[in-house]
mmCIF file of N, CA, C and O in Angstrom:
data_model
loop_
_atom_site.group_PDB
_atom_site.id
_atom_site.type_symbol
_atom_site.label_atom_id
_atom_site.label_comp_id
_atom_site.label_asym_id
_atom_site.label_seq_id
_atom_site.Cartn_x
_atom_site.Cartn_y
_atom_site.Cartn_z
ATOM 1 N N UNK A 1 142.680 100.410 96.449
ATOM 2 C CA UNK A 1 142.730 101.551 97.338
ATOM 3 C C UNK A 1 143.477 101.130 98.609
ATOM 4 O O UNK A 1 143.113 100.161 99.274
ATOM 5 N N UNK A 2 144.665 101.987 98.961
ATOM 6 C CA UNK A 2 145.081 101.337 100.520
ATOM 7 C C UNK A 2 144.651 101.887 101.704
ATOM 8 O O UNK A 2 144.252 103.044 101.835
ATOM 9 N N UNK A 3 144.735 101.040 102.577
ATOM 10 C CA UNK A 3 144.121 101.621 103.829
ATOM 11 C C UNK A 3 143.965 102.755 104.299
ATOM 12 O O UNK A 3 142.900 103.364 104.402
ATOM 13 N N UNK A 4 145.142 103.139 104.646
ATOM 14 C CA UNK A 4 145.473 104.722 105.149
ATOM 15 C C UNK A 4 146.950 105.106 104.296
ATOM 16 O O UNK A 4 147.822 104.479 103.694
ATOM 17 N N UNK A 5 146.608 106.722 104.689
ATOM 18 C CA UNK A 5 148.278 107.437 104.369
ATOM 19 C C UNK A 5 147.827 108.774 104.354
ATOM 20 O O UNK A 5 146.767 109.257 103.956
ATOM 21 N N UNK A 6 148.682 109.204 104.786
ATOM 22 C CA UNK A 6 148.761 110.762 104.947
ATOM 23 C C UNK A 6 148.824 111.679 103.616
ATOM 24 O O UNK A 6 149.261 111.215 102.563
ATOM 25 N N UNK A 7 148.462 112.721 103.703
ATOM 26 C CA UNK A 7 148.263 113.916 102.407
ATOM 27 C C UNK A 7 148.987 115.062 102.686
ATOM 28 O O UNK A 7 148.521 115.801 103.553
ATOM 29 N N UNK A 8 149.450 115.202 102.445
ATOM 30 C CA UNK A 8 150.341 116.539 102.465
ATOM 31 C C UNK A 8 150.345 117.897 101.311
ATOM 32 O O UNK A 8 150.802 117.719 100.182
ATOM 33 N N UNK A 9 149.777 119.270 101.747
ATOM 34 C CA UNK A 9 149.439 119.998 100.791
ATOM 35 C C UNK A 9 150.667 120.803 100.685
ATOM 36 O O UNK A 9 151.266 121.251 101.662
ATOM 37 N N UNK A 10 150.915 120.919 99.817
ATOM 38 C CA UNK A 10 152.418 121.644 99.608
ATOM 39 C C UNK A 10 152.720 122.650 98.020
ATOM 40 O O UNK A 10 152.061 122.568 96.984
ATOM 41 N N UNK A 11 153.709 123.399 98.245
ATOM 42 C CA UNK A 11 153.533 125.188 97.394
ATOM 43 C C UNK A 11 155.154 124.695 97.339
ATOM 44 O O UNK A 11 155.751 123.942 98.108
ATOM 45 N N UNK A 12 155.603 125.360 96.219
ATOM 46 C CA UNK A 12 156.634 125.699 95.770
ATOM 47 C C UNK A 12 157.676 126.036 96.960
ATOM 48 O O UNK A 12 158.644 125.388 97.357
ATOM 49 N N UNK A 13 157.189 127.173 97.358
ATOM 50 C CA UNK A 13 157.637 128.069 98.478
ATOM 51 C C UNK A 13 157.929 127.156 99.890
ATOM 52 O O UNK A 13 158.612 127.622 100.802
ATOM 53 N N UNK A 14 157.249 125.627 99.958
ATOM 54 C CA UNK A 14 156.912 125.053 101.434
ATOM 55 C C UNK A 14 157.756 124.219 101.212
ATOM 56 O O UNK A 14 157.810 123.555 102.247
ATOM 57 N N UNK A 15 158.670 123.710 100.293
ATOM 58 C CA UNK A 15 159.341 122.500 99.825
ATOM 59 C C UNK A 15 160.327 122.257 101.117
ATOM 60 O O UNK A 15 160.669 121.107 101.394
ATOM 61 N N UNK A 16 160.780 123.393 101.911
ATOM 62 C CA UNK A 16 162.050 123.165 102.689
ATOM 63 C C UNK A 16 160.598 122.569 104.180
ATOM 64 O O UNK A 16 161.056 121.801 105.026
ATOM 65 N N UNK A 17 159.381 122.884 104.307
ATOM 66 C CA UNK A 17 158.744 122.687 105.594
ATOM 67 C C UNK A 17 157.970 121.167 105.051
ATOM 68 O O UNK A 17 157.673 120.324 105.897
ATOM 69 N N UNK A 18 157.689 120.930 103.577
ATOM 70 C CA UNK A 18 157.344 119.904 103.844
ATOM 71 C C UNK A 18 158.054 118.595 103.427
ATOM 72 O O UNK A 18 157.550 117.541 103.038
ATOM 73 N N UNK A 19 159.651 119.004 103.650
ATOM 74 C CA UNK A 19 161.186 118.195 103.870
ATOM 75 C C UNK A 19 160.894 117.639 104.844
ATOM 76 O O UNK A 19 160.792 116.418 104.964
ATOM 77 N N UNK A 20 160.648 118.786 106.011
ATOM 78 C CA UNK A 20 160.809 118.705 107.482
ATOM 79 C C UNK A 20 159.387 117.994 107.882
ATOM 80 O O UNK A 20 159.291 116.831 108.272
ATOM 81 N N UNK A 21 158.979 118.338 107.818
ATOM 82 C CA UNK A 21 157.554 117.151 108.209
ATOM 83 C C UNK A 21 157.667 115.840 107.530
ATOM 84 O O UNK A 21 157.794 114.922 108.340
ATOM 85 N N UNK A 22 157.659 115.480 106.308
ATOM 86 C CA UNK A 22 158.103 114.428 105.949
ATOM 87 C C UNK A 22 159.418 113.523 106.286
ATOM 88 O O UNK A 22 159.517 112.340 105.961
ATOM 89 N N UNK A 23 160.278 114.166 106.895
ATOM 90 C CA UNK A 23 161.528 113.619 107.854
ATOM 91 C C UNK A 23 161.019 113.196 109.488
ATOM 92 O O UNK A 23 161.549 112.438 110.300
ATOM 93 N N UNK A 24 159.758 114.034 109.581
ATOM 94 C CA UNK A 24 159.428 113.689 110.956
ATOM 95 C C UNK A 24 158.609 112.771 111.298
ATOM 96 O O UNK A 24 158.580 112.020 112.274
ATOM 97 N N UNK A 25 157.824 112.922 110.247
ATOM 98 C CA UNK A 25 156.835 111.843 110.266
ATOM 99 C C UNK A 25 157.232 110.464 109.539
ATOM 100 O O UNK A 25 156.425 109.544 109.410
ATOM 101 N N UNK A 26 158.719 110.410 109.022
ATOM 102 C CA UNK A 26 159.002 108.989 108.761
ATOM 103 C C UNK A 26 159.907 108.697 110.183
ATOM 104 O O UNK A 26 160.014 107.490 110.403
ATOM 105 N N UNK A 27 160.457 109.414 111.005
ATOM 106 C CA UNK A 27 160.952 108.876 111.922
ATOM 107 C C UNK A 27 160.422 108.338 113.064
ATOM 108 O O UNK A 27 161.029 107.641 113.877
ATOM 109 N N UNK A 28 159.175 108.707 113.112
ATOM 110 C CA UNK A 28 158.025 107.690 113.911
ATOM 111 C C UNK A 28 157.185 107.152 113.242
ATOM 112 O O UNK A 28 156.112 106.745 113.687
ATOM 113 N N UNK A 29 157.501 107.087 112.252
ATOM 114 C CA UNK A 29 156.357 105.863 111.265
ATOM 115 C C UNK A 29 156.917 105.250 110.129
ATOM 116 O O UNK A 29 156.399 105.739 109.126
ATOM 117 N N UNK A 30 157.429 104.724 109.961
ATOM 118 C CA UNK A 30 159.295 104.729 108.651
ATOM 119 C C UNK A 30 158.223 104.047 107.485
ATOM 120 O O UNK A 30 158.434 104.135 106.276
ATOM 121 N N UNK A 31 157.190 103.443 108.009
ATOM 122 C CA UNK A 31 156.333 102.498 107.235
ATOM 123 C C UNK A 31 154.863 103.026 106.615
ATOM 124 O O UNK A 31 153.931 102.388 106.125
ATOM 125 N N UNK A 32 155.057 104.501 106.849
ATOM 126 C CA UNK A 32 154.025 105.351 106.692
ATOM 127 C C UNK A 32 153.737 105.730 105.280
ATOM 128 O O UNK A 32 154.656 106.285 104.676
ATOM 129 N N UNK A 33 152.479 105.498 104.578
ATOM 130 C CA UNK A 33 151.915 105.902 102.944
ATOM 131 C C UNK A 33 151.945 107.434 103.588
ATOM 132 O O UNK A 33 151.579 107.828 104.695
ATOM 133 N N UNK A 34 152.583 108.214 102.350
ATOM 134 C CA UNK A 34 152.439 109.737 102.394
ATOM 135 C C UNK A 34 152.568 110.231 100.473
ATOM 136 O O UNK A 34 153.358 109.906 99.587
ATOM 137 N N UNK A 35 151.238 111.222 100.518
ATOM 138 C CA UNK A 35 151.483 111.550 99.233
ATOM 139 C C UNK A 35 151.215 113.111 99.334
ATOM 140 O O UNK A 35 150.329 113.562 100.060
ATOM 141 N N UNK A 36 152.066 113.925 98.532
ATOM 142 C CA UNK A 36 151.800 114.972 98.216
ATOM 143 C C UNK A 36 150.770 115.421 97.314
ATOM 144 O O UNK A 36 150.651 114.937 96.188
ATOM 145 N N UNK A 37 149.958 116.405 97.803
ATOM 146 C CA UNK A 37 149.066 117.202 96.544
ATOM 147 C C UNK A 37 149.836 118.357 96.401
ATOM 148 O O UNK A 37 150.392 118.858 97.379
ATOM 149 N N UNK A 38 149.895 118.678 95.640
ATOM 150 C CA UNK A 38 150.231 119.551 95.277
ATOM 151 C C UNK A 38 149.828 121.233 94.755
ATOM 152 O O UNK A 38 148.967 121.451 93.902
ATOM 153 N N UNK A 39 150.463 122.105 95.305
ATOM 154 C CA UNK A 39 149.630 123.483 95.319
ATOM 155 C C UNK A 39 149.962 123.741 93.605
ATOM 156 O O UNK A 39 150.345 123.109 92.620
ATOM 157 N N UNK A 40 149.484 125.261 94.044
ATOM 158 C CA UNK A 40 149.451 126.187 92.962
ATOM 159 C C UNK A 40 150.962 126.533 92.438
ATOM 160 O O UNK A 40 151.769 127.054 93.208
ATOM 161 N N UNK A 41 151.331 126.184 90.955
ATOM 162 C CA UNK A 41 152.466 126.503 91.008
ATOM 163 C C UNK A 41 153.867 125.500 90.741
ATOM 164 O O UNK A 41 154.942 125.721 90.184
ATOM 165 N N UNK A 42 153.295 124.316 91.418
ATOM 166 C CA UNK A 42 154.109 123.120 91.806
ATOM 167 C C UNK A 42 154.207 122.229 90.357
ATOM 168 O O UNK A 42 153.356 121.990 89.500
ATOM 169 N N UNK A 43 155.486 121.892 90.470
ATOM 170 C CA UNK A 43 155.915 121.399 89.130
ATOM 171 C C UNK A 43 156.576 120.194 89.297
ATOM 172 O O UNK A 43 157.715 120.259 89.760
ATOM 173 N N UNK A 44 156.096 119.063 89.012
ATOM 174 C CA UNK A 44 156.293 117.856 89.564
ATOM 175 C C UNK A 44 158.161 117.292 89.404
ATOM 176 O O UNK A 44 158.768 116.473 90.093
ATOM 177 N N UNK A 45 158.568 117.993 88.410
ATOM 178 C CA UNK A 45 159.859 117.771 88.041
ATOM 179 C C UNK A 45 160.965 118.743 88.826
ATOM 180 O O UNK A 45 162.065 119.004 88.337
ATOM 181 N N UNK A 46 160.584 119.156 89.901
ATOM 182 C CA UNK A 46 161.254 120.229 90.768
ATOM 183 C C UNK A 46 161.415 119.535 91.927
ATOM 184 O O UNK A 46 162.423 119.540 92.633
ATOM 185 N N UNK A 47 160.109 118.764 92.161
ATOM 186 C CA UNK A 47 160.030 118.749 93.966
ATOM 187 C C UNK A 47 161.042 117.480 94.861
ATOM 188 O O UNK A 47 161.308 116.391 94.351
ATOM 189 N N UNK A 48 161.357 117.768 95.811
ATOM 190 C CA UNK A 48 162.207 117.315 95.692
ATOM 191 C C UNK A 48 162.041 115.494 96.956
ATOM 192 O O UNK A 48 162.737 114.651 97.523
ATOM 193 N N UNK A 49 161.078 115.763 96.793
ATOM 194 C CA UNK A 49 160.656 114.278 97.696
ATOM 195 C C UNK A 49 161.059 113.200 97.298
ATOM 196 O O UNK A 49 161.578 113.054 96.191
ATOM 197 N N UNK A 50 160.829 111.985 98.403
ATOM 198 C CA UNK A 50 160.979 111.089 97.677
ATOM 199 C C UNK A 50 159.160 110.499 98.429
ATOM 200 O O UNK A 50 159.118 109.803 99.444
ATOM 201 N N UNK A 51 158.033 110.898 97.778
ATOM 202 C CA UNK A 51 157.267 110.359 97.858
ATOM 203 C C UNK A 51 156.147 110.482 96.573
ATOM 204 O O UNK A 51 156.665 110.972 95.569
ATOM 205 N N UNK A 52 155.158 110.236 96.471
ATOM 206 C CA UNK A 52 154.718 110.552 95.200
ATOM 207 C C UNK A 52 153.370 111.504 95.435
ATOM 208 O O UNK A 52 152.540 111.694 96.324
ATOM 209 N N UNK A 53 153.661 111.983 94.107
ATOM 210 C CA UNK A 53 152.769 112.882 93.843
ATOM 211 C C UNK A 53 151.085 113.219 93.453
ATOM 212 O O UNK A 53 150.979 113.175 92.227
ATOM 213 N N UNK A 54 150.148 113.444 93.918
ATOM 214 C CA UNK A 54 149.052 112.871 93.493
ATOM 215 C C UNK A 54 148.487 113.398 92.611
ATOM 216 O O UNK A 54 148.256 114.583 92.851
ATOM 217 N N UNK A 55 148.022 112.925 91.324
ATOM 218 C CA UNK A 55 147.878 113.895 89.987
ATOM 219 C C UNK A 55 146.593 114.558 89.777
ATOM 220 O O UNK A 55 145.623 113.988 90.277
ATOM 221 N N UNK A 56 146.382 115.677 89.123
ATOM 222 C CA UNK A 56 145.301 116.372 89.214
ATOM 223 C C UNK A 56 143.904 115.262 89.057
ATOM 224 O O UNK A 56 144.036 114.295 88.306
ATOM 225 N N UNK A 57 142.455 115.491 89.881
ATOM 226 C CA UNK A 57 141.466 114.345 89.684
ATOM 227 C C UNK A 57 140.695 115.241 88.685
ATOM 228 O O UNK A 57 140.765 116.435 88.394
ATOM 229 N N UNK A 58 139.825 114.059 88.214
ATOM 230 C CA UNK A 58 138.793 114.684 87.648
ATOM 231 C C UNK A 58 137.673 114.957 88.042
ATOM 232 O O UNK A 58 137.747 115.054 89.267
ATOM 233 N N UNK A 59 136.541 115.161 87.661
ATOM 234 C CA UNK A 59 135.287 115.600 88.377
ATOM 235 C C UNK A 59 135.869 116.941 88.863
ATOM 236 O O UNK A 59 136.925 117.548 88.683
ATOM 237 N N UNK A 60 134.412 117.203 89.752
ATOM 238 C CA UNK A 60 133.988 118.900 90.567
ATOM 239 C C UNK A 60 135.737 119.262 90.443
ATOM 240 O O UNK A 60 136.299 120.007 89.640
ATOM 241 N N UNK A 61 136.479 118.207 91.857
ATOM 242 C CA UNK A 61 137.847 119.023 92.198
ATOM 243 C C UNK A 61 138.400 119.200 91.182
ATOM 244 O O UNK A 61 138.454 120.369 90.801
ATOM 245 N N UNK A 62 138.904 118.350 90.498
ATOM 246 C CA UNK A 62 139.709 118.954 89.160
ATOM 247 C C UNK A 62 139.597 119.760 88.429
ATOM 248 O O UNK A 62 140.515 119.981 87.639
ATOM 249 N N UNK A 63 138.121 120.708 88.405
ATOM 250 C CA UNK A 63 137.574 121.363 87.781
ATOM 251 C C UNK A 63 137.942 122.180 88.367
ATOM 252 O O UNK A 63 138.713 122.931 87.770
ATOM 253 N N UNK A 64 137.711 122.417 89.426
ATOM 254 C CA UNK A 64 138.132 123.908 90.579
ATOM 255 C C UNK A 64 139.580 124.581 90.716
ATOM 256 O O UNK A 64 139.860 125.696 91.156
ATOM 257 N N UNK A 65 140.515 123.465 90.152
ATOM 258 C CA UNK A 65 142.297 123.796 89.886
ATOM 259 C C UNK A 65 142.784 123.802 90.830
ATOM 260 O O UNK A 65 142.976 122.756 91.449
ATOM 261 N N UNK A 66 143.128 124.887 91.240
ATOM 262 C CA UNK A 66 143.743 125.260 92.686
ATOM 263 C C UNK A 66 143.492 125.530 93.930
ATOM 264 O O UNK A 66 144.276 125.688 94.866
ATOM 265 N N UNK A 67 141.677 125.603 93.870
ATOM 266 C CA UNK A 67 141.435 126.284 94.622
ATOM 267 C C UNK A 67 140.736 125.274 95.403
ATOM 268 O O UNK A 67 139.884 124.491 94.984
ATOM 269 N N UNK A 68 141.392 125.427 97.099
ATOM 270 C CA UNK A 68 140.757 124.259 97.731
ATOM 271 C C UNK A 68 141.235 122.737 97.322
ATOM 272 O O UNK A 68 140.520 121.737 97.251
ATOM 273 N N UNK A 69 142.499 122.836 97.098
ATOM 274 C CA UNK A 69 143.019 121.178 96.999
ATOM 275 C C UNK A 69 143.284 120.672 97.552
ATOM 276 O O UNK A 69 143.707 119.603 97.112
ATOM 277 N N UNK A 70 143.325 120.920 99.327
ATOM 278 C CA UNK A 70 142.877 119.847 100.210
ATOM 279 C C UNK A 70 142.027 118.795 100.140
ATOM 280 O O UNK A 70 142.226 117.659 100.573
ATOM 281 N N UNK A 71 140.856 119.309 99.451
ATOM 282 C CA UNK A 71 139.821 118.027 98.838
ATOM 283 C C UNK A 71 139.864 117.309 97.971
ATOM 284 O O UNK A 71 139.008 116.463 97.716
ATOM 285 N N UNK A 72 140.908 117.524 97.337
ATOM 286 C CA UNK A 72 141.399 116.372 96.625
ATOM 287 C C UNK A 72 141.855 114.827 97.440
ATOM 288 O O UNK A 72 142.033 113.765 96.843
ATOM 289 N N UNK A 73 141.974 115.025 98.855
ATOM 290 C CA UNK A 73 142.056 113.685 99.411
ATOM 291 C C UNK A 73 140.819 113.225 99.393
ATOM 292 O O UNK A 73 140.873 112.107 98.881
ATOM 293 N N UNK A 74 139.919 113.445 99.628
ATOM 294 C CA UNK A 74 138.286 112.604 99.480
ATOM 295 C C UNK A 74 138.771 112.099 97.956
ATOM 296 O O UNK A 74 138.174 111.033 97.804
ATOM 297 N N UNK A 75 139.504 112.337 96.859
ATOM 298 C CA UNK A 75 139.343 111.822 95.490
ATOM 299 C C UNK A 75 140.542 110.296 95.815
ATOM 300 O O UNK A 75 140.435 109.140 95.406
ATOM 301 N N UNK A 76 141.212 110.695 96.364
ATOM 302 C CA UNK A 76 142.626 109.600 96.472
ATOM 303 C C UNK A 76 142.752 108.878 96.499
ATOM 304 O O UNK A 76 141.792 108.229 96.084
ATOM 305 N N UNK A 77 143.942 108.054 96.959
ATOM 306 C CA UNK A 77 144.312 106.506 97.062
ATOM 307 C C UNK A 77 144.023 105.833 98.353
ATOM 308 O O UNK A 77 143.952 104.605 98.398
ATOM 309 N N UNK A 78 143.829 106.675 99.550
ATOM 310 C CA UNK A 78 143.856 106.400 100.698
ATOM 311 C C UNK A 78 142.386 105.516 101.017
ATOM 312 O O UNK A 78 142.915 104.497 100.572
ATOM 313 N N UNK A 79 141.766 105.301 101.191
ATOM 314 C CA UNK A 79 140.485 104.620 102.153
ATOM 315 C C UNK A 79 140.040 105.560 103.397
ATOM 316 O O UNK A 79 138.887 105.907 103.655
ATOM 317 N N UNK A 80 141.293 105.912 104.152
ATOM 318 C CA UNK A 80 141.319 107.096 105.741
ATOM 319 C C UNK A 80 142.457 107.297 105.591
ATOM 320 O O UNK A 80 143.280 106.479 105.178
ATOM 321 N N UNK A 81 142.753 108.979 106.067
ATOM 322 C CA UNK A 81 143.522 109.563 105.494
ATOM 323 C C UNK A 81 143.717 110.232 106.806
ATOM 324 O O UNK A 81 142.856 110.222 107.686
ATOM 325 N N UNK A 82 145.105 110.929 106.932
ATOM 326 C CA UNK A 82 145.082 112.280 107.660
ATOM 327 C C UNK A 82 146.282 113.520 106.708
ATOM 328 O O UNK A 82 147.470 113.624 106.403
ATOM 329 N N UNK A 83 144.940 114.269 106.562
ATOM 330 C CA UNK A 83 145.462 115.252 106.010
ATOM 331 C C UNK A 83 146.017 116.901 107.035
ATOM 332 O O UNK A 83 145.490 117.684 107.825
ATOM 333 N N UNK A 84 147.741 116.656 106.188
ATOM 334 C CA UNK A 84 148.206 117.734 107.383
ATOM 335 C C UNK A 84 148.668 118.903 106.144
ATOM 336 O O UNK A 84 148.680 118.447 105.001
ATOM 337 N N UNK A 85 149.035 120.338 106.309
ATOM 338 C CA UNK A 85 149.386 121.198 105.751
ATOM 339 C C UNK A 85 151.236 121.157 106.089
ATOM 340 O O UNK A 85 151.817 120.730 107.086
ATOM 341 N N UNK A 86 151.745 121.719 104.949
ATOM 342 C CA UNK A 86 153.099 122.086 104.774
ATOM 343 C C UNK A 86 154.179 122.125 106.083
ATOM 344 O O UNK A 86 155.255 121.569 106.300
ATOM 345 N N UNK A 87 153.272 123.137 106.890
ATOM 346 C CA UNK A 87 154.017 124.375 107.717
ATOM 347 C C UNK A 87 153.635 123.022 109.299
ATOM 348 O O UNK A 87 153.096 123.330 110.362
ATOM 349 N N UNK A 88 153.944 122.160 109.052
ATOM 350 C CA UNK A 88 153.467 121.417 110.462
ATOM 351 C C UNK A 88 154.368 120.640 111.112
ATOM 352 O O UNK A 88 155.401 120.819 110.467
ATOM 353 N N UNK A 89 154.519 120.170 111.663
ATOM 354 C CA UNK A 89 155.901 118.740 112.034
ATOM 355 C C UNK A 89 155.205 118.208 113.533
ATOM 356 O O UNK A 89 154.479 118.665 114.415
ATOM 357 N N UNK A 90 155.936 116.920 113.201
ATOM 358 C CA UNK A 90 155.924 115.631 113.830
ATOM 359 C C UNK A 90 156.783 115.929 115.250
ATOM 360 O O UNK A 90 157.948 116.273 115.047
ATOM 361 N N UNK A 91 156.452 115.861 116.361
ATOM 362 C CA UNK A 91 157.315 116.001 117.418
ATOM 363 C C UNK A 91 157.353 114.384 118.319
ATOM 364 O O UNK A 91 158.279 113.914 118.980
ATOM 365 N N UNK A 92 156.034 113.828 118.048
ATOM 366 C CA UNK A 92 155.716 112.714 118.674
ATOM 367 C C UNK A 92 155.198 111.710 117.997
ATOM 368 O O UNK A 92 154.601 112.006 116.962
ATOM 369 N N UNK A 93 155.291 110.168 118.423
ATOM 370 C CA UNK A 93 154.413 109.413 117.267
ATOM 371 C C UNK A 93 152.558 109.971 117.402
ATOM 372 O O UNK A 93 152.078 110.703 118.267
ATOM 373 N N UNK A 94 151.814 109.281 116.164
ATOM 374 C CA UNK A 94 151.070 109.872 115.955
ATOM 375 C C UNK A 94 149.964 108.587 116.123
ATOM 376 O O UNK A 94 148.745 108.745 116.185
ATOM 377 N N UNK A 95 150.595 107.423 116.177
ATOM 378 C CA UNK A 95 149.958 105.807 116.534
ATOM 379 C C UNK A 95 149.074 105.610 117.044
ATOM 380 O O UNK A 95 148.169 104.898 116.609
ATOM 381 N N UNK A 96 149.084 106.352 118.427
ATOM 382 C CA UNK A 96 147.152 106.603 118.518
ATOM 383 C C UNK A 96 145.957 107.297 117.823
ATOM 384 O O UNK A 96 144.758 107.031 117.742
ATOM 385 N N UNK A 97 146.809 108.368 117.317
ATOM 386 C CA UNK A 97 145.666 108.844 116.221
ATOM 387 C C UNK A 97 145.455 107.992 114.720
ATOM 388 O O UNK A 97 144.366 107.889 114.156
ATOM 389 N N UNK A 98 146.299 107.613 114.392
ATOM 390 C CA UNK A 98 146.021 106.780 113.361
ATOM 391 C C UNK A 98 145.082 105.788 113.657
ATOM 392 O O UNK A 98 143.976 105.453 113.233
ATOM 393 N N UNK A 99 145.992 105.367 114.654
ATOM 394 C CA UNK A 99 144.573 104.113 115.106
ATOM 395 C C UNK A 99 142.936 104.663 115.342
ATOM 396 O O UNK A 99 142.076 104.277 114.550
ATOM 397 N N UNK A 100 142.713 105.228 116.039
ATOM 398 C CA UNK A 100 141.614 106.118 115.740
ATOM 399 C C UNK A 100 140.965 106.353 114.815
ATOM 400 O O UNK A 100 139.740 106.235 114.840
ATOM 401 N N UNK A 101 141.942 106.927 113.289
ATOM 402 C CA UNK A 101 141.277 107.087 111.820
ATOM 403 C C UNK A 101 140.986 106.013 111.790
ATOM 404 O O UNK A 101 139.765 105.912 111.663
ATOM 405 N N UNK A 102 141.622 104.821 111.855
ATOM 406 C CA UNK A 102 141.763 103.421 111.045
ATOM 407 C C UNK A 102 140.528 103.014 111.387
ATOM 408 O O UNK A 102 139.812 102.880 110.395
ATOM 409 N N UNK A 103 139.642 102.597 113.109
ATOM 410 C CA UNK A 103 138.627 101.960 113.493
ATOM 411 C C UNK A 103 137.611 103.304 113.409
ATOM 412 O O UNK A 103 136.796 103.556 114.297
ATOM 413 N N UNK A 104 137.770 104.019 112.353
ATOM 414 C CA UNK A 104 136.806 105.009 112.702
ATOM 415 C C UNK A 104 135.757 103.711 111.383
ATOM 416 O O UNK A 104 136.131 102.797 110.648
ATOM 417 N N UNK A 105 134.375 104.341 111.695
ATOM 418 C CA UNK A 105 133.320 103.385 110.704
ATOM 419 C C UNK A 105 132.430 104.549 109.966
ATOM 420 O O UNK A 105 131.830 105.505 110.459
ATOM 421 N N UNK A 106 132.558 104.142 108.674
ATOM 422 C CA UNK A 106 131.565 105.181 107.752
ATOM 423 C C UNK A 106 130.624 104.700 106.881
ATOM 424 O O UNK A 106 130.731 103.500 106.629
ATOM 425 N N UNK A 107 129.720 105.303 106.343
ATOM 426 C CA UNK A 107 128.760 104.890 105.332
ATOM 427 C C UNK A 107 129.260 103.598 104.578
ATOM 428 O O UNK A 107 128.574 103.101 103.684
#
């Protein structure tokens, strides 16, 4: 499991916004884990990233399909995560908040 990396929920329709966030958020973090989940619709042989894709889980979420696949990051690769939506972008680094997730302490 790696430390951290970002989640990104993304639709067919969002491919050009989550270009643009993913361009923004590698230009203040070039070294940044980012994986797409993927919405309703989304067809892994279309999209046009270059990051990877996270495949449907099993259990409860996988069961639920589409609905609510933001929670599919609690299933993931990450350890701490920050999960952002499509329609968002990077204007500034984000280095203090990461750091933040990172020393956050849980069960």
């Amino acid at each position: 499991m790696e430390q951290f990396g970002v989640y990104i929920l993304t639709y067919p329709g969002d491919f050009h916004l989550s270009t643009a966030l993913i361009n923004s958020l590698r230009y203040f973090h070039p070294d940044i884990s980012i994986t797409i989940i993927p919405g309703e619709g989304f067809q892994e042989s279309d999209h046009p990233f270059d990051v990877p894709v996270m495949p449907e889980p099993g259990g409860f979420w996988g069961e639920m399909c589409h609905i609510d696949r933001k929670y599919w990051a609690f299933q993931g690769v990450y350890e701490k995560f920050l999960y952002l939506d499509a329609d968002m972008i990077c204007t500034r680094s984000l280095k203090s908040l990461i750091e933040r997730i990172k020393a956050q302490q849980g069960p």
